[in-house]
Structures are given as structure tokens and as C-alpha cells.
Coordinates of C-alpha atoms and ligand atoms in Angstrom, one line a residue:
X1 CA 120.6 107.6 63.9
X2 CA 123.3 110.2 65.3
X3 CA 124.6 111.1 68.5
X4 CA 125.8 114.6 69.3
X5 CA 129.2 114.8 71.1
X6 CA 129.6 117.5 74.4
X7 CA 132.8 117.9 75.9
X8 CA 132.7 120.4 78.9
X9 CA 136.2 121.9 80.6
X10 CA 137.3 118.1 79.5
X11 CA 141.2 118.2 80.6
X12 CA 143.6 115.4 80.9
X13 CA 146.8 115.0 83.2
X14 CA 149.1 111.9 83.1
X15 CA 151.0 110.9 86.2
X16 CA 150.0 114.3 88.1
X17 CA 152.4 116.5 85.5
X18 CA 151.9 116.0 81.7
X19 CA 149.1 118.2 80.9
X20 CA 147.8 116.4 77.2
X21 CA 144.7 118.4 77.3
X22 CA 144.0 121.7 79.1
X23 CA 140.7 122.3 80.1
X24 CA 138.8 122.3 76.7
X25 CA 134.7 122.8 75.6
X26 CA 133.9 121.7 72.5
X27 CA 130.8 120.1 71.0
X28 CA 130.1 117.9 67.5
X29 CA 127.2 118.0 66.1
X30 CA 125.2 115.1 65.4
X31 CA 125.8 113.6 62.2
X32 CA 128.7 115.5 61.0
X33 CA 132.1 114.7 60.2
X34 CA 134.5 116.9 62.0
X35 CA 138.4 116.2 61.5
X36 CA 141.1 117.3 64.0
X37 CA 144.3 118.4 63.2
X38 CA 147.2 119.8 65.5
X39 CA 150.9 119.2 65.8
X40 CA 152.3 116.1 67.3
X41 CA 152.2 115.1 70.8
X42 CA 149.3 117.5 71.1
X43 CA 146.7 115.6 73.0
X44 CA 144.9 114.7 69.8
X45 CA 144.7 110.8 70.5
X46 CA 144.1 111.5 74.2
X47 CA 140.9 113.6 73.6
X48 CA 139.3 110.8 70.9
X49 CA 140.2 108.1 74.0
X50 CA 138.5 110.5 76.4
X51 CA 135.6 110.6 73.9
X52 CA 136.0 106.6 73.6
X53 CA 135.7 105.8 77.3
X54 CA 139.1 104.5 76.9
X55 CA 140.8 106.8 79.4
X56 CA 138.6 108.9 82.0
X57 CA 139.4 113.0 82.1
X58 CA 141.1 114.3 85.2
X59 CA 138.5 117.2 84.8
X60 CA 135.3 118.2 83.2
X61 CA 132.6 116.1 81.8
X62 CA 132.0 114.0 78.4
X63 CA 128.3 112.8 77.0
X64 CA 127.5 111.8 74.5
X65 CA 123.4 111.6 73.5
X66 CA 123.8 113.2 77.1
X67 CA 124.6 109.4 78.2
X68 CA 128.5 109.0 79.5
X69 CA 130.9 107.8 77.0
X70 CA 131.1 103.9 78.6
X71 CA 127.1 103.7 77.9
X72 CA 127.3 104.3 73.9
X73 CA 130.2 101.9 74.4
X74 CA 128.7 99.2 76.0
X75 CA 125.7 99.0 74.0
X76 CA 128.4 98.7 71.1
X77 CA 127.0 102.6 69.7
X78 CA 130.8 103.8 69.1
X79 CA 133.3 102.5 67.0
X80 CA 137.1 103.3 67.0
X81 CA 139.7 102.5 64.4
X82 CA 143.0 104.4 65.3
X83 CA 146.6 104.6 64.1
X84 CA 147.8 101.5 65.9
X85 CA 144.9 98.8 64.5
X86 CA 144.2 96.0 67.6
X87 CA 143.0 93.6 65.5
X88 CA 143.0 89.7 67.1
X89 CA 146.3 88.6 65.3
X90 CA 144.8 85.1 65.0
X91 CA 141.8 85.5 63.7
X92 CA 141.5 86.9 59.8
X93 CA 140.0 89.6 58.6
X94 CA 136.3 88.3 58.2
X95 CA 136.8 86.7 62.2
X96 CA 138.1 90.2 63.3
X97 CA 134.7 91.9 62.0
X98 CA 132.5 88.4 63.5
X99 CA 133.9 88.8 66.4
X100 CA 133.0 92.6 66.3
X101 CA 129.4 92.1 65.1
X102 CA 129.0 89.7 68.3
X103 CA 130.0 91.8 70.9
X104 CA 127.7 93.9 69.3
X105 CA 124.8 91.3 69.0
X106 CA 124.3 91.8 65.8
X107 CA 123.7 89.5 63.1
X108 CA 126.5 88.3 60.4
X109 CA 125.3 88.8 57.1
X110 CA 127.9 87.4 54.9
X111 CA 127.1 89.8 52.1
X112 CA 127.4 92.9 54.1
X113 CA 130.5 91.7 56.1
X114 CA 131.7 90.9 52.0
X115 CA 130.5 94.3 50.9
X116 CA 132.8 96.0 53.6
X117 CA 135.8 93.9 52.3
X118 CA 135.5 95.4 49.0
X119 CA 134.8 98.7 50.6
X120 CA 138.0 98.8 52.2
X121 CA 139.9 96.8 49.0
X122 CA 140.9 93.8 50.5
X123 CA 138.8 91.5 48.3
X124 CA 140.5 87.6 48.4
X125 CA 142.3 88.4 52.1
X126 CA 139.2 87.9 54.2
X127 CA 140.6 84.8 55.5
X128 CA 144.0 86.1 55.9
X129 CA 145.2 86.7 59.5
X130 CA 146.4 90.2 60.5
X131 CA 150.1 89.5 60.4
X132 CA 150.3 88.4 57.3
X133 CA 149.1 91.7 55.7
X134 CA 150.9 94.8 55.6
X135 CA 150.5 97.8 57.6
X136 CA 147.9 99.8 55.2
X137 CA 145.9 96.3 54.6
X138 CA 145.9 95.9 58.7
X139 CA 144.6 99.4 59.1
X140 CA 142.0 98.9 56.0
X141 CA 140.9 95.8 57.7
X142 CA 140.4 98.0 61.5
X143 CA 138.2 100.3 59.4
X144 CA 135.9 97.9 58.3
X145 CA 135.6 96.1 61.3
X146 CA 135.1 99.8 62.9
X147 CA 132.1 100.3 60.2
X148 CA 130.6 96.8 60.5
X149 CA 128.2 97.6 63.4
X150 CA 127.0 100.8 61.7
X151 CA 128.1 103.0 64.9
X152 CA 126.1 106.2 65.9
X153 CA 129.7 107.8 66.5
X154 CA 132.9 106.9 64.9
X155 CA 136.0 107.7 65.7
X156 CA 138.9 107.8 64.0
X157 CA 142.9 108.4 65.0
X158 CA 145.1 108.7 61.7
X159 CA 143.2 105.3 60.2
X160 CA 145.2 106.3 56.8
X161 CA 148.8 106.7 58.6
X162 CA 150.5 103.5 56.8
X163 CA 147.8 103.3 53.6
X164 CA 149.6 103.8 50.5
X165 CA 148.5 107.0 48.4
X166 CA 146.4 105.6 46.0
X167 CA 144.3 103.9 48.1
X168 CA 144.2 106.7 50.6
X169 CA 142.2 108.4 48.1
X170 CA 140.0 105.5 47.1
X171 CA 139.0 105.3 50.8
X172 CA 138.6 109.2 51.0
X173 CA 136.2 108.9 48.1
X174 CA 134.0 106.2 49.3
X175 CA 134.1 106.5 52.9
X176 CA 132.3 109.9 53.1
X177 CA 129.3 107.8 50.9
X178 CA 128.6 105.5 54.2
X179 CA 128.8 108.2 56.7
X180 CA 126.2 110.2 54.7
X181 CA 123.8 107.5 54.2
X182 CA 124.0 106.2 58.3
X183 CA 124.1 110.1 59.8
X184 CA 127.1 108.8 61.5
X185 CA 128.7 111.5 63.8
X186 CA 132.4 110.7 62.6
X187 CA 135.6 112.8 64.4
X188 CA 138.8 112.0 62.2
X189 CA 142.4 112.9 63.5
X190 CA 144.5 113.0 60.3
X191 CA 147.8 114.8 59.9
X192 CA 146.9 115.4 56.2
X193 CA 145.1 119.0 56.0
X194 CA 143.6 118.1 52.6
X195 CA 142.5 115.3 53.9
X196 CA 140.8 117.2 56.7
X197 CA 139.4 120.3 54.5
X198 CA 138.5 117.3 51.8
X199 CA 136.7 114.5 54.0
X200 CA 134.9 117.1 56.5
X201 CA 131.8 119.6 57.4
X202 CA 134.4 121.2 60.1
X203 CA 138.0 121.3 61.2
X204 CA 139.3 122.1 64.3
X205 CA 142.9 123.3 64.9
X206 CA 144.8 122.0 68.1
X207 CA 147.6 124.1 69.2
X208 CA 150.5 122.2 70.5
X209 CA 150.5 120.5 74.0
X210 CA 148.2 121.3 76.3
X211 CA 145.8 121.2 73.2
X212 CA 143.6 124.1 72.9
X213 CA 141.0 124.7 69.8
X214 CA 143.0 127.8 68.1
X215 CA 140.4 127.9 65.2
X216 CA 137.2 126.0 64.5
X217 CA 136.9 126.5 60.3
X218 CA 133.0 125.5 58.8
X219 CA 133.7 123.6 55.3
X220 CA 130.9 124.9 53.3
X221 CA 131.0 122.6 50.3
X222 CA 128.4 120.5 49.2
X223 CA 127.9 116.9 49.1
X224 CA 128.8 114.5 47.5
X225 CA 132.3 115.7 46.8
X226 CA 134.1 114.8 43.6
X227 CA 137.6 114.9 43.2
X228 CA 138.3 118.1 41.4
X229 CA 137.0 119.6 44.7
X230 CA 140.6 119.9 45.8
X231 CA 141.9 121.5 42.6
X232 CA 139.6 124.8 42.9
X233 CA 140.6 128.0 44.7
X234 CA 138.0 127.7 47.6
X235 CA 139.6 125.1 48.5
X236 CA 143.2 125.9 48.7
X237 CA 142.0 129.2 50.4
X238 CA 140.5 127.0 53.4
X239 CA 143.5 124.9 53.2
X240 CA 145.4 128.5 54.1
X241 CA 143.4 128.7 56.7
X242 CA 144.1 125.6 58.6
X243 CA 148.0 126.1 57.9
X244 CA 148.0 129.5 59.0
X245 CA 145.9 128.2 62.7
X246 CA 148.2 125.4 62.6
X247 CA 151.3 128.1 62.3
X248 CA 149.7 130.5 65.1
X249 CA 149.0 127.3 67.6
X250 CA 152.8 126.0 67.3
X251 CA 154.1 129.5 67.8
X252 CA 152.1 130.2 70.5
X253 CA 150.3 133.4 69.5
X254 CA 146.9 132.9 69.6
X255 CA 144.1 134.9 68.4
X256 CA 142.0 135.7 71.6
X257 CA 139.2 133.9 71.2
X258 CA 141.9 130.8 72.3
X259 CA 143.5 132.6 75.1
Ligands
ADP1 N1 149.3 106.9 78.8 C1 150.1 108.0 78.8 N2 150.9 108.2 79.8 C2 151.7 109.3 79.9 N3 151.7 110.3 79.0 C3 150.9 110.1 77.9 C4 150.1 109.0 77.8 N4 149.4 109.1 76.6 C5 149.8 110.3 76.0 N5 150.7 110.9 76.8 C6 151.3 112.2 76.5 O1 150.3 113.1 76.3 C7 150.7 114.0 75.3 C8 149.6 114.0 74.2 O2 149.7 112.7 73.6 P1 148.7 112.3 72.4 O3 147.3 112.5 72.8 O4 149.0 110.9 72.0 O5 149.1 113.3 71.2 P2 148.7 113.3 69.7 O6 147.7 112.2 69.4 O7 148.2 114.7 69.4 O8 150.0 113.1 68.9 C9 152.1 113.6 74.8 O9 153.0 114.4 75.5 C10 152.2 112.2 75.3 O10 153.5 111.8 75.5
MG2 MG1 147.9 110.5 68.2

């Protein structure tokens, strides 16, 4: 089960003067991974709060499965895992996912909650408590917890920032597998372009604060990908593609169609 995501003229304002998102309509398709990329500062992390219930838009409207955001959230139908993991520092790894399959009323099945362990490579530190891993290993253990109640839409803000490279790529090769099989709806904020081009059906191209959507790029490749994906020429050429939007949304000369 998937939820599509409609944002309408969704624009955000802090303290009556920083404009983080201009008014912007954009919609996700249920089911499909789309990944966000834009320059710092954007409004990036705003718009996936927005989309969260986190923080309420100063204008426009957000549904999700036409239902307001705070609805999938209550009945536990979103999950987030962003750049800054809030996992409960006294509670390990295993009781950080518990916890999260209780709010959601759902049952603990040691095996799954084990399986997702693995997933995520943190086999033998389910019983550690967050601060004594590192960074990467606090941020692995925020994405499981995030996957453990098999959300409709997932959402997540730069969940690789502090992961070291080689298990960046182990979780870019096996996360896609879940997402397929549950026809999760999945928006990913990375600052890595291959990581966007690699892990998505879609990118969309911020342009730099207020954020507007300076290209929307379909990934046409087929699924499952394999790793030599990001070694052939229609890939790199996509890859262009991003940089160039990325270029054109710093520089402030966008194509019409984001004017
Ligand atoms: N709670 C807040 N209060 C005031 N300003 C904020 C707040 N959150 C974000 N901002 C500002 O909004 C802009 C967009 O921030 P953010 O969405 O975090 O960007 P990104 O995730 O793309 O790096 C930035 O200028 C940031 O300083
Ligand atoms: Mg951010």
C-alpha cells in the first residue's frame, strides 16, 4: 500500500521574513521514489517537515491520500529518518525500533526487528545505546527504526550524511529492494547527485532559497538496479542533467517553465 503526495502553492515563511519555500505545486506519485536535490539552505528539509506534519505551511495546502499530513502521521503511516537521527539516547538500538513499533501498535517480531539490524549492518549492537555508536551507526540505526513499521510514505533528509562510503553503497543497494517490494512512496533529500540519479524513478532540482522546482528529470532505468548502472553513459548523461539544473537554479537563470 502507497500513498500519493500533493503539495498545492505549499510556501513557508519563518519569523514573517525568511522565505524557505516560495509558493511551490508539486505532486509524488504513489509508490515511487523521488530524490530532491538543491543547494544548501534551500528549503529542502523545510518542505520534507511540511510534508511530515512537523512544521505547518504559511500558505497552500498538503495531502497526502487526500487526508492532511498529521492523519497519515497519527495513525503511524509516515516515517522520517533525517540528517540529525532523534533516536532515545537511553534506549539501544532494538528499544529505539520497540518503542517505534508501539506507537505504532504493531507487533514486535524479533525476527523482523533482527532482519532490519542486519539490513542496516549493525548486527551485535542491537543492545547498544545511541551514544555509544558513531555518527553513520546512529543514522543506520534511525533508518531502520524509520523502516520498521513498513510506512506508506517515507521520508528521508540526507539519512547517508555521516555513513562511511562503503556502507553508503551497501545501503544504496539494498534499500531500493524494500521499497519495491512494500510500494512505499519514498522522497530522499541527498546532496549526492549519483545517489539521487542511482536510488530514484525521479529527481527534482531545487534552486537556491526560496526553493523552486528548476527541473523535474524522469529516471527511466529499470529495476532492479545493479551496480554497473552508474558506469554506463546514460547514466552520466542524466547525471549532466541534474548538474547543469543544479548550475542554472544557483545562478538564478531559470528556464521558464520555473519563472
Ligand atoms: N525553524 C527555523 N526558523 C528560522 N529559519 C529557519 C528554520 N528552519 C529553517 N530555516 C531557514 O530556512 C531556510 C531553508 O532551510 P532548510 O529547509 O533547512 O534548507 P535545506 O534543507 O535545503 O538545507 C534556511 O535559510 C534556514 O536558515
Ligand atoms: Mg536540510
Amino acid at each position: 500500500m502507497s500513498v500519493p503526495v500533493i503539495c498545492t502553492e505549499v510556501a513557508k515563511t519563518f519569523r514573517g521574513s525568511i522565505e524557505a519555500v516560495s509558493p511551490m505545486t508539486v505532486s509524488f506519485a504513489a509508490g515511487q521514489t523521488t530524490a530532491l536535490v538543491g543547494p544548501s539552505g534551500c528549503g529542502k528539509s523545510t518542505l520534507l517537515r511540511m510534508i511530515a506534519g512537523l512544521e505547518t505551511p504559511s500558505a497552500g495546502q498538503i495531502t497526502i491520500a487526500d487526508q492532511p499530513p498529521e492523519v497519515i502521521r497519527r495513525s503511524a503511516g509516515l516515517s522520517v529518518a533525517f540528517q540529525d537521527p532523534s533516536l532515545l539516547p537511553w534506549r539501544s538500538v532494538r528499544k529505539n525500533i520497540e518503542l517505534a513499533l508501539d506507537l505504532a501498535r504493531m507487533p514486535k517480531t524479533p525476527n523482523q526487528i533482527e532482519q532490519l539490524i542486519h539490513l542496516v549492518g549493525l548486527d551485535g549492537f542491537a543492545d547498544t545505546r545511541p551514544a555509544e555508536l558513531s555518527g553513520g551507526m546512529r543514522q543506520r540505526a534511525a533508518i531502520a527504526r524509520a523502516l520498521s513499521t513498513r510506512p506508506k510514505l517515507l521520508l528521508l533528509d540526507e539519512p547517508f550524511g555521516a555513513v562511511d562510503e562503503l556502507t553508503r553503497k551497501q545501503l544504496a543497494n539494498d534499500l531500493p529492494g524494500i521499497w519495491e517490494a512494500s510500494g512505499t512512496t519514498t522522497l530522499l533529500v541527498t546532496h549526492s547527485v549519483s545517489e539521487a540519479v542511482a536510488l530514484s524513478d525521479r529527481v527534482i532540482v531545487l534552486s537556491a532559497r526560496p526553493a523552486q522546482v528548476v527541473a523535474d528529470i524522469d529516471i527511466p532505468f529499470a529495476r532492479p538496479r545493479t551496480p554497473d548502472l552508474l558506469y554506463k553513459a546514460e547514466f552520466t548523461k542524466i547525471m549532466d542533467e541534474v548538474y547543469e539544473a543544479l548550475a542554472k537554479g544557483v545562478s538564478g537563470t531559470l528556464p521558464k517553465a520555473a519563472q
